[in-house]
């Protein structure tokens, strides 16, 4: 993710599976530079979330962001291959939703929480990645010459103009 400016007033969604009254998860950047992964109940209440401290990301640089959650075990946020936040307790009483909402990049499905910036190489897996695998993914980008700070091979740019939901994602095969 590369942001020319930080979000204003509310988080900017990097990737979400959420829409009005149809929530599941989201990886977001906050105006203060914090990054969070959140699991929500269908009604939008937070089931669990992990949030880095402010300043984890700043405008103008590329960042490799990863959020993982293993129900009842831990939610973690990684920035450039390093774990920056983790929670292992305080799980909600209602399980996270498993909804039919589309996966969206750069905003929620209802157009809320727009992220103004570039997003490159999104991957969604059917299970939480181990920290070593997250680190390997980050290091692999450095080896191929597309490390944060380098121009990406392809980008999807989001604007603050709400668009109808069109994105869907299929879990990628594990290596």
JSON list of C-alpha atoms in Angstrom, two decimals:
[
{"chain": "A", "resi": 1, "resn": "UNK", "atom": "CA", "xyz": [0.00, 0.00, 0.00]},
{"chain": "A", "resi": 2, "resn": "UNK", "atom": "CA", "xyz": [1.19, 3.50, -0.80]},
{"chain": "A", "resi": 3, "resn": "UNK", "atom": "CA", "xyz": [-0.76, 6.54, 0.35]},
{"chain": "A", "resi": 4, "resn": "UNK", "atom": "CA", "xyz": [-0.15, 10.03, -1.04]},
{"chain": "A", "resi": 5, "resn": "UNK", "atom": "CA", "xyz": [-2.05, 11.37, 1.98]},
{"chain": "A", "resi": 6, "resn": "UNK", "atom": "CA", "xyz": [-3.30, 9.78, 5.18]},
{"chain": "A", "resi": 7, "resn": "UNK", "atom": "CA", "xyz": [-7.04, 9.07, 5.57]},
{"chain": "A", "resi": 8, "resn": "UNK", "atom": "CA", "xyz": [-9.01, 11.92, 7.14]},
{"chain": "A", "resi": 9, "resn": "UNK", "atom": "CA", "xyz": [-11.62, 11.45, 9.85]},
{"chain": "A", "resi": 10, "resn": "UNK", "atom": "CA", "xyz": [-12.03, 7.68, 9.53]},
{"chain": "A", "resi": 11, "resn": "UNK", "atom": "CA", "xyz": [-9.93, 4.66, 8.57]},
{"chain": "A", "resi": 12, "resn": "UNK", "atom": "CA", "xyz": [-9.24, 3.92, 4.91]},
{"chain": "A", "resi": 13, "resn": "UNK", "atom": "CA", "xyz": [-10.00, 0.33, 3.95]},
{"chain": "A", "resi": 14, "resn": "UNK", "atom": "CA", "xyz": [-7.21, -1.58, 2.20]},
{"chain": "A", "resi": 15, "resn": "UNK", "atom": "CA", "xyz": [-9.36, -4.70, 1.82]},
{"chain": "A", "resi": 16, "resn": "UNK", "atom": "CA", "xyz": [-12.72, -5.51, 3.36]},
{"chain": "A", "resi": 17, "resn": "UNK", "atom": "CA", "xyz": [-15.50, -7.99, 3.15]},
{"chain": "A", "resi": 18, "resn": "UNK", "atom": "CA", "xyz": [-18.12, -5.66, 4.48]},
{"chain": "A", "resi": 19, "resn": "UNK", "atom": "CA", "xyz": [-21.14, -3.63, 3.46]},
{"chain": "A", "resi": 20, "resn": "UNK", "atom": "CA", "xyz": [-24.04, -2.06, 5.29]},
{"chain": "A", "resi": 21, "resn": "UNK", "atom": "CA", "xyz": [-25.50, -4.73, 7.61]},
{"chain": "A", "resi": 22, "resn": "UNK", "atom": "CA", "xyz": [-23.29, -7.35, 6.00]},
{"chain": "A", "resi": 23, "resn": "UNK", "atom": "CA", "xyz": [-19.90, -7.34, 7.73]},
{"chain": "A", "resi": 24, "resn": "UNK", "atom": "CA", "xyz": [-17.06, -9.83, 8.06]},
{"chain": "A", "resi": 25, "resn": "UNK", "atom": "CA", "xyz": [-13.47, -8.46, 8.11]},
{"chain": "A", "resi": 26, "resn": "UNK", "atom": "CA", "xyz": [-11.26, -5.54, 7.16]},
{"chain": "A", "resi": 27, "resn": "UNK", "atom": "CA", "xyz": [-7.62, -4.43, 6.99]},
{"chain": "A", "resi": 28, "resn": "UNK", "atom": "CA", "xyz": [-7.53, -0.65, 7.38]},
{"chain": "A", "resi": 29, "resn": "UNK", "atom": "CA", "xyz": [-5.18, 2.33, 7.78]},
{"chain": "A", "resi": 30, "resn": "UNK", "atom": "CA", "xyz": [-6.18, 5.00, 10.32]},
{"chain": "A", "resi": 31, "resn": "UNK", "atom": "CA", "xyz": [-5.59, 8.76, 10.04]},
{"chain": "A", "resi": 32, "resn": "UNK", "atom": "CA", "xyz": [-2.83, 8.55, 12.71]},
{"chain": "A", "resi": 33, "resn": "UNK", "atom": "CA", "xyz": [-0.92, 5.87, 10.73]},
{"chain": "A", "resi": 34, "resn": "UNK", "atom": "CA", "xyz": [-2.17, 2.92, 12.79]},
{"chain": "A", "resi": 35, "resn": "UNK", "atom": "CA", "xyz": [-3.10, -0.27, 10.90]},
{"chain": "A", "resi": 36, "resn": "UNK", "atom": "CA", "xyz": [-5.79, -2.67, 12.09]},
{"chain": "A", "resi": 37, "resn": "UNK", "atom": "CA", "xyz": [-7.34, -6.00, 11.23]},
{"chain": "A", "resi": 38, "resn": "UNK", "atom": "CA", "xyz": [-10.92, -6.32, 12.44]},
{"chain": "A", "resi": 39, "resn": "UNK", "atom": "CA", "xyz": [-13.46, -9.12, 12.51]},
{"chain": "A", "resi": 40, "resn": "UNK", "atom": "CA", "xyz": [-17.08, -8.01, 12.78]},
{"chain": "A", "resi": 41, "resn": "UNK", "atom": "CA", "xyz": [-20.40, -9.62, 13.54]},
{"chain": "A", "resi": 42, "resn": "UNK", "atom": "CA", "xyz": [-23.06, -9.41, 10.82]},
{"chain": "A", "resi": 43, "resn": "UNK", "atom": "CA", "xyz": [-24.54, -6.30, 12.48]},
{"chain": "A", "resi": 44, "resn": "UNK", "atom": "CA", "xyz": [-21.18, -4.52, 12.41]},
{"chain": "A", "resi": 45, "resn": "UNK", "atom": "CA", "xyz": [-20.16, -4.96, 16.05]},
{"chain": "A", "resi": 46, "resn": "UNK", "atom": "CA", "xyz": [-16.47, -5.71, 16.59]},
{"chain": "A", "resi": 47, "resn": "UNK", "atom": "CA", "xyz": [-15.80, -9.35, 17.40]},
{"chain": "A", "resi": 48, "resn": "UNK", "atom": "CA", "xyz": [-12.02, -8.91, 17.60]},
{"chain": "A", "resi": 49, "resn": "UNK", "atom": "CA", "xyz": [-9.40, -6.49, 16.34]},
{"chain": "A", "resi": 50, "resn": "UNK", "atom": "CA", "xyz": [-5.68, -5.84, 16.55]},
{"chain": "A", "resi": 51, "resn": "UNK", "atom": "CA", "xyz": [-4.33, -2.33, 15.99]},
{"chain": "A", "resi": 52, "resn": "UNK", "atom": "CA", "xyz": [-0.75, -1.09, 15.72]},
{"chain": "A", "resi": 53, "resn": "UNK", "atom": "CA", "xyz": [0.33, 2.10, 17.41]},
{"chain": "A", "resi": 54, "resn": "UNK", "atom": "CA", "xyz": [0.05, 5.32, 15.43]},
{"chain": "A", "resi": 55, "resn": "UNK", "atom": "CA", "xyz": [2.80, 6.04, 12.93]},
{"chain": "A", "resi": 56, "resn": "UNK", "atom": "CA", "xyz": [3.11, 2.44, 11.69]},
{"chain": "A", "resi": 57, "resn": "UNK", "atom": "CA", "xyz": [2.65, 3.86, 8.17]},
{"chain": "A", "resi": 58, "resn": "UNK", "atom": "CA", "xyz": [3.11, 7.36, 6.77]},
{"chain": "A", "resi": 59, "resn": "UNK", "atom": "CA", "xyz": [2.20, 9.00, 3.50]},
{"chain": "A", "resi": 60, "resn": "UNK", "atom": "CA", "xyz": [4.58, 8.67, 0.56]},
{"chain": "A", "resi": 61, "resn": "UNK", "atom": "CA", "xyz": [6.11, 5.19, 1.08]},
{"chain": "A", "resi": 62, "resn": "UNK", "atom": "CA", "xyz": [5.18, 1.67, 0.05]},
{"chain": "A", "resi": 63, "resn": "UNK", "atom": "CA", "xyz": [4.24, -0.73, 2.88]},
{"chain": "A", "resi": 64, "resn": "UNK", "atom": "CA", "xyz": [3.68, -4.48, 2.92]},
{"chain": "A", "resi": 65, "resn": "UNK", "atom": "CA", "xyz": [0.62, -4.89, 5.19]},
{"chain": "A", "resi": 66, "resn": "UNK", "atom": "CA", "xyz": [-0.71, -8.22, 6.47]},
{"chain": "A", "resi": 67, "resn": "UNK", "atom": "CA", "xyz": [-3.54, -8.96, 8.87]},
{"chain": "A", "resi": 68, "resn": "UNK", "atom": "CA", "xyz": [-4.19, -12.47, 10.17]},
{"chain": "A", "resi": 69, "resn": "UNK", "atom": "CA", "xyz": [-6.85, -13.86, 12.49]},
{"chain": "A", "resi": 70, "resn": "UNK", "atom": "CA", "xyz": [-7.25, -17.35, 13.86]},
{"chain": "A", "resi": 71, "resn": "UNK", "atom": "CA", "xyz": [-10.58, -17.54, 15.70]},
{"chain": "A", "resi": 72, "resn": "UNK", "atom": "CA", "xyz": [-10.12, -17.79, 19.47]},
{"chain": "A", "resi": 73, "resn": "UNK", "atom": "CA", "xyz": [-6.31, -17.81, 19.15]},
{"chain": "A", "resi": 74, "resn": "UNK", "atom": "CA", "xyz": [-4.91, -14.50, 17.88]},
{"chain": "A", "resi": 75, "resn": "UNK", "atom": "CA", "xyz": [-5.29, -11.60, 15.46]},
{"chain": "A", "resi": 76, "resn": "UNK", "atom": "CA", "xyz": [-2.04, -10.02, 14.26]},
{"chain": "A", "resi": 77, "resn": "UNK", "atom": "CA", "xyz": [-0.94, -7.09, 12.11]},
{"chain": "A", "resi": 78, "resn": "UNK", "atom": "CA", "xyz": [2.39, -7.09, 10.25]},
{"chain": "A", "resi": 79, "resn": "UNK", "atom": "CA", "xyz": [4.03, -4.07, 8.64]},
{"chain": "A", "resi": 80, "resn": "UNK", "atom": "CA", "xyz": [6.93, -4.80, 6.26]},
{"chain": "A", "resi": 81, "resn": "UNK", "atom": "CA", "xyz": [7.23, -8.36, 7.54]},
{"chain": "A", "resi": 82, "resn": "UNK", "atom": "CA", "xyz": [7.39, -7.43, 11.24]},
{"chain": "A", "resi": 83, "resn": "UNK", "atom": "CA", "xyz": [4.55, -8.14, 13.68]},
{"chain": "A", "resi": 84, "resn": "UNK", "atom": "CA", "xyz": [3.40, -4.77, 15.04]},
{"chain": "A", "resi": 85, "resn": "UNK", "atom": "CA", "xyz": [0.19, -5.76, 16.89]},
{"chain": "A", "resi": 86, "resn": "UNK", "atom": "CA", "xyz": [-1.39, -8.87, 18.39]},
{"chain": "A", "resi": 87, "resn": "UNK", "atom": "CA", "xyz": [-4.38, -9.75, 20.55]},
{"chain": "A", "resi": 88, "resn": "UNK", "atom": "CA", "xyz": [-5.11, -13.14, 22.06]},
{"chain": "A", "resi": 89, "resn": "UNK", "atom": "CA", "xyz": [-7.99, -12.38, 24.46]},
{"chain": "A", "resi": 90, "resn": "UNK", "atom": "CA", "xyz": [-11.25, -10.46, 24.56]},
{"chain": "A", "resi": 91, "resn": "UNK", "atom": "CA", "xyz": [-13.10, -12.38, 21.86]},
{"chain": "A", "resi": 92, "resn": "UNK", "atom": "CA", "xyz": [-16.70, -11.29, 21.33]},
{"chain": "A", "resi": 93, "resn": "UNK", "atom": "CA", "xyz": [-19.62, -13.47, 22.31]},
{"chain": "A", "resi": 94, "resn": "UNK", "atom": "CA", "xyz": [-21.14, -13.54, 18.80]},
{"chain": "A", "resi": 95, "resn": "UNK", "atom": "CA", "xyz": [-19.03, -15.23, 16.14]},
{"chain": "A", "resi": 96, "resn": "UNK", "atom": "CA", "xyz": [-17.86, -13.19, 13.17]},
{"chain": "A", "resi": 97, "resn": "UNK", "atom": "CA", "xyz": [-20.18, -13.16, 10.23]},
{"chain": "A", "resi": 98, "resn": "UNK", "atom": "CA", "xyz": [-19.77, -15.40, 7.21]},
{"chain": "A", "resi": 99, "resn": "UNK", "atom": "CA", "xyz": [-21.57, -13.21, 4.73]},
{"chain": "A", "resi": 100, "resn": "UNK", "atom": "CA", "xyz": [-22.22, -12.97, 1.04]},
{"chain": "A", "resi": 101, "resn": "UNK", "atom": "CA", "xyz": [-20.65, -9.50, 0.89]},
{"chain": "A", "resi": 102, "resn": "UNK", "atom": "CA", "xyz": [-18.15, -9.03, -1.90]},
{"chain": "A", "resi": 103, "resn": "UNK", "atom": "CA", "xyz": [-14.48, -8.49, -1.14]},
{"chain": "A", "resi": 104, "resn": "UNK", "atom": "CA", "xyz": [-13.58, -4.86, -1.87]},
{"chain": "A", "resi": 105, "resn": "UNK", "atom": "CA", "xyz": [-10.26, -3.10, -2.29]},
{"chain": "A", "resi": 106, "resn": "UNK", "atom": "CA", "xyz": [-9.74, 0.52, -1.33]},
{"chain": "A", "resi": 107, "resn": "UNK", "atom": "CA", "xyz": [-13.13, 0.93, 0.33]},
{"chain": "A", "resi": 108, "resn": "UNK", "atom": "CA", "xyz": [-16.00, -0.96, 1.94]},
{"chain": "A", "resi": 109, "resn": "UNK", "atom": "CA", "xyz": [-18.73, -2.33, -0.31]},
{"chain": "A", "resi": 110, "resn": "UNK", "atom": "CA", "xyz": [-21.07, 0.48, 0.70]},
{"chain": "A", "resi": 111, "resn": "UNK", "atom": "CA", "xyz": [-18.50, 3.09, -0.38]},
{"chain": "A", "resi": 112, "resn": "UNK", "atom": "CA", "xyz": [-17.53, 4.00, 3.17]},
{"chain": "A", "resi": 113, "resn": "UNK", "atom": "CA", "xyz": [-13.90, 4.21, 4.38]},
{"chain": "A", "resi": 114, "resn": "UNK", "atom": "CA", "xyz": [-12.28, 5.08, 1.03]},
{"chain": "A", "resi": 115, "resn": "UNK", "atom": "CA", "xyz": [-8.52, 4.70, 0.82]},
{"chain": "A", "resi": 116, "resn": "UNK", "atom": "CA", "xyz": [-6.81, 7.18, -1.47]},
{"chain": "A", "resi": 117, "resn": "UNK", "atom": "CA", "xyz": [-3.67, 5.47, -2.68]},
{"chain": "A", "resi": 118, "resn": "UNK", "atom": "CA", "xyz": [-2.29, 2.45, -4.49]},
{"chain": "A", "resi": 119, "resn": "UNK", "atom": "CA", "xyz": [-2.76, -1.19, -3.56]},
{"chain": "A", "resi": 120, "resn": "UNK", "atom": "CA", "xyz": [-0.61, -3.93, -5.09]},
{"chain": "A", "resi": 121, "resn": "UNK", "atom": "CA", "xyz": [-0.63, -7.74, -4.93]},
{"chain": "A", "resi": 122, "resn": "UNK", "atom": "CA", "xyz": [-3.57, -8.46, -2.64]},
{"chain": "A", "resi": 123, "resn": "UNK", "atom": "CA", "xyz": [-3.81, -12.07, -1.44]},
{"chain": "A", "resi": 124, "resn": "UNK", "atom": "CA", "xyz": [-6.48, -13.68, 0.73]},
{"chain": "A", "resi": 125, "resn": "UNK", "atom": "CA", "xyz": [-5.78, -17.10, 2.22]},
{"chain": "A", "resi": 126, "resn": "UNK", "atom": "CA", "xyz": [-8.16, -19.66, 3.75]},
{"chain": "A", "resi": 127, "resn": "UNK", "atom": "CA", "xyz": [-6.14, -19.74, 7.00]},
{"chain": "A", "resi": 128, "resn": "UNK", "atom": "CA", "xyz": [-3.95, -17.44, 9.06]},
{"chain": "A", "resi": 129, "resn": "UNK", "atom": "CA", "xyz": [-0.36, -17.27, 7.81]},
{"chain": "A", "resi": 130, "resn": "UNK", "atom": "CA", "xyz": [2.44, -18.04, 10.26]},
{"chain": "A", "resi": 131, "resn": "UNK", "atom": "CA", "xyz": [4.85, -15.18, 11.01]},
{"chain": "A", "resi": 132, "resn": "UNK", "atom": "CA", "xyz": [7.70, -16.89, 9.09]},
{"chain": "A", "resi": 133, "resn": "UNK", "atom": "CA", "xyz": [5.58, -17.07, 5.96]},
{"chain": "A", "resi": 134, "resn": "UNK", "atom": "CA", "xyz": [4.61, -13.39, 6.29]},
{"chain": "A", "resi": 135, "resn": "UNK", "atom": "CA", "xyz": [8.31, -12.52, 6.59]},
{"chain": "A", "resi": 136, "resn": "UNK", "atom": "CA", "xyz": [9.15, -14.70, 3.56]},
{"chain": "A", "resi": 137, "resn": "UNK", "atom": "CA", "xyz": [6.50, -12.94, 1.46]},
{"chain": "A", "resi": 138, "resn": "UNK", "atom": "CA", "xyz": [7.95, -9.57, 2.42]},
{"chain": "A", "resi": 139, "resn": "UNK", "atom": "CA", "xyz": [11.53, -10.67, 1.70]},
{"chain": "A", "resi": 140, "resn": "UNK", "atom": "CA", "xyz": [10.49, -12.19, -1.65]},
{"chain": "A", "resi": 141, "resn": "UNK", "atom": "CA", "xyz": [9.35, -8.76, -2.81]},
{"chain": "A", "resi": 142, "resn": "UNK", "atom": "CA", "xyz": [12.81, -7.41, -2.01]},
{"chain": "A", "resi": 143, "resn": "UNK", "atom": "CA", "xyz": [14.50, -10.18, -4.03]},
{"chain": "A", "resi": 144, "resn": "UNK", "atom": "CA", "xyz": [12.31, -9.55, -7.10]},
{"chain": "A", "resi": 145, "resn": "UNK", "atom": "CA", "xyz": [13.12, -5.84, -7.02]},
{"chain": "A", "resi": 146, "resn": "UNK", "atom": "CA", "xyz": [9.62, -4.72, -6.09]},
{"chain": "A", "resi": 147, "resn": "UNK", "atom": "CA", "xyz": [10.22, -3.98, -2.43]},
{"chain": "A", "resi": 148, "resn": "UNK", "atom": "CA", "xyz": [8.29, -1.18, -0.78]},
{"chain": "A", "resi": 149, "resn": "UNK", "atom": "CA", "xyz": [9.67, 2.02, -2.20]},
{"chain": "A", "resi": 150, "resn": "UNK", "atom": "CA", "xyz": [9.98, 0.52, -5.69]},
{"chain": "A", "resi": 151, "resn": "UNK", "atom": "CA", "xyz": [7.34, 1.11, -8.35]},
{"chain": "A", "resi": 152, "resn": "UNK", "atom": "CA", "xyz": [4.84, -1.77, -8.33]},
{"chain": "A", "resi": 153, "resn": "UNK", "atom": "CA", "xyz": [4.28, -3.95, -11.37]},
{"chain": "A", "resi": 154, "resn": "UNK", "atom": "CA", "xyz": [0.55, -3.16, -11.28]},
{"chain": "A", "resi": 155, "resn": "UNK", "atom": "CA", "xyz": [-1.62, -1.02, -9.06]},
{"chain": "A", "resi": 156, "resn": "UNK", "atom": "CA", "xyz": [-5.27, -0.57, -8.32]},
{"chain": "A", "resi": 157, "resn": "UNK", "atom": "CA", "xyz": [-5.96, 3.03, -7.40]},
{"chain": "A", "resi": 158, "resn": "UNK", "atom": "CA", "xyz": [-8.91, 3.98, -5.25]},
{"chain": "A", "resi": 159, "resn": "UNK", "atom": "CA", "xyz": [-10.58, 7.36, -5.10]},
{"chain": "A", "resi": 160, "resn": "UNK", "atom": "CA", "xyz": [-12.97, 8.85, -2.59]},
{"chain": "A", "resi": 161, "resn": "UNK", "atom": "CA", "xyz": [-15.85, 8.49, -5.05]},
{"chain": "A", "resi": 162, "resn": "UNK", "atom": "CA", "xyz": [-18.05, 5.53, -3.95]},
{"chain": "A", "resi": 163, "resn": "UNK", "atom": "CA", "xyz": [-18.39, 2.87, -6.62]},
{"chain": "A", "resi": 164, "resn": "UNK", "atom": "CA", "xyz": [-20.81, -0.05, -6.79]},
{"chain": "A", "resi": 165, "resn": "UNK", "atom": "CA", "xyz": [-19.39, -3.29, -5.37]},
{"chain": "A", "resi": 166, "resn": "UNK", "atom": "CA", "xyz": [-17.67, -5.25, -8.12]},
{"chain": "A", "resi": 167, "resn": "UNK", "atom": "CA", "xyz": [-14.69, -6.99, -6.54]},
{"chain": "A", "resi": 168, "resn": "UNK", "atom": "CA", "xyz": [-14.67, -10.62, -5.53]},
{"chain": "A", "resi": 169, "resn": "UNK", "atom": "CA", "xyz": [-11.80, -12.74, -4.41]},
{"chain": "A", "resi": 170, "resn": "UNK", "atom": "CA", "xyz": [-11.04, -16.42, -4.43]},
{"chain": "A", "resi": 171, "resn": "UNK", "atom": "CA", "xyz": [-8.59, -17.85, -1.90]},
{"chain": "A", "resi": 172, "resn": "UNK", "atom": "CA", "xyz": [-5.24, -18.47, -3.52]},
{"chain": "A", "resi": 173, "resn": "UNK", "atom": "CA", "xyz": [-3.66, -21.93, -3.37]},
{"chain": "A", "resi": 174, "resn": "UNK", "atom": "CA", "xyz": [-1.09, -22.36, -0.61]},
{"chain": "A", "resi": 175, "resn": "UNK", "atom": "CA", "xyz": [2.52, -22.92, -1.54]}
]
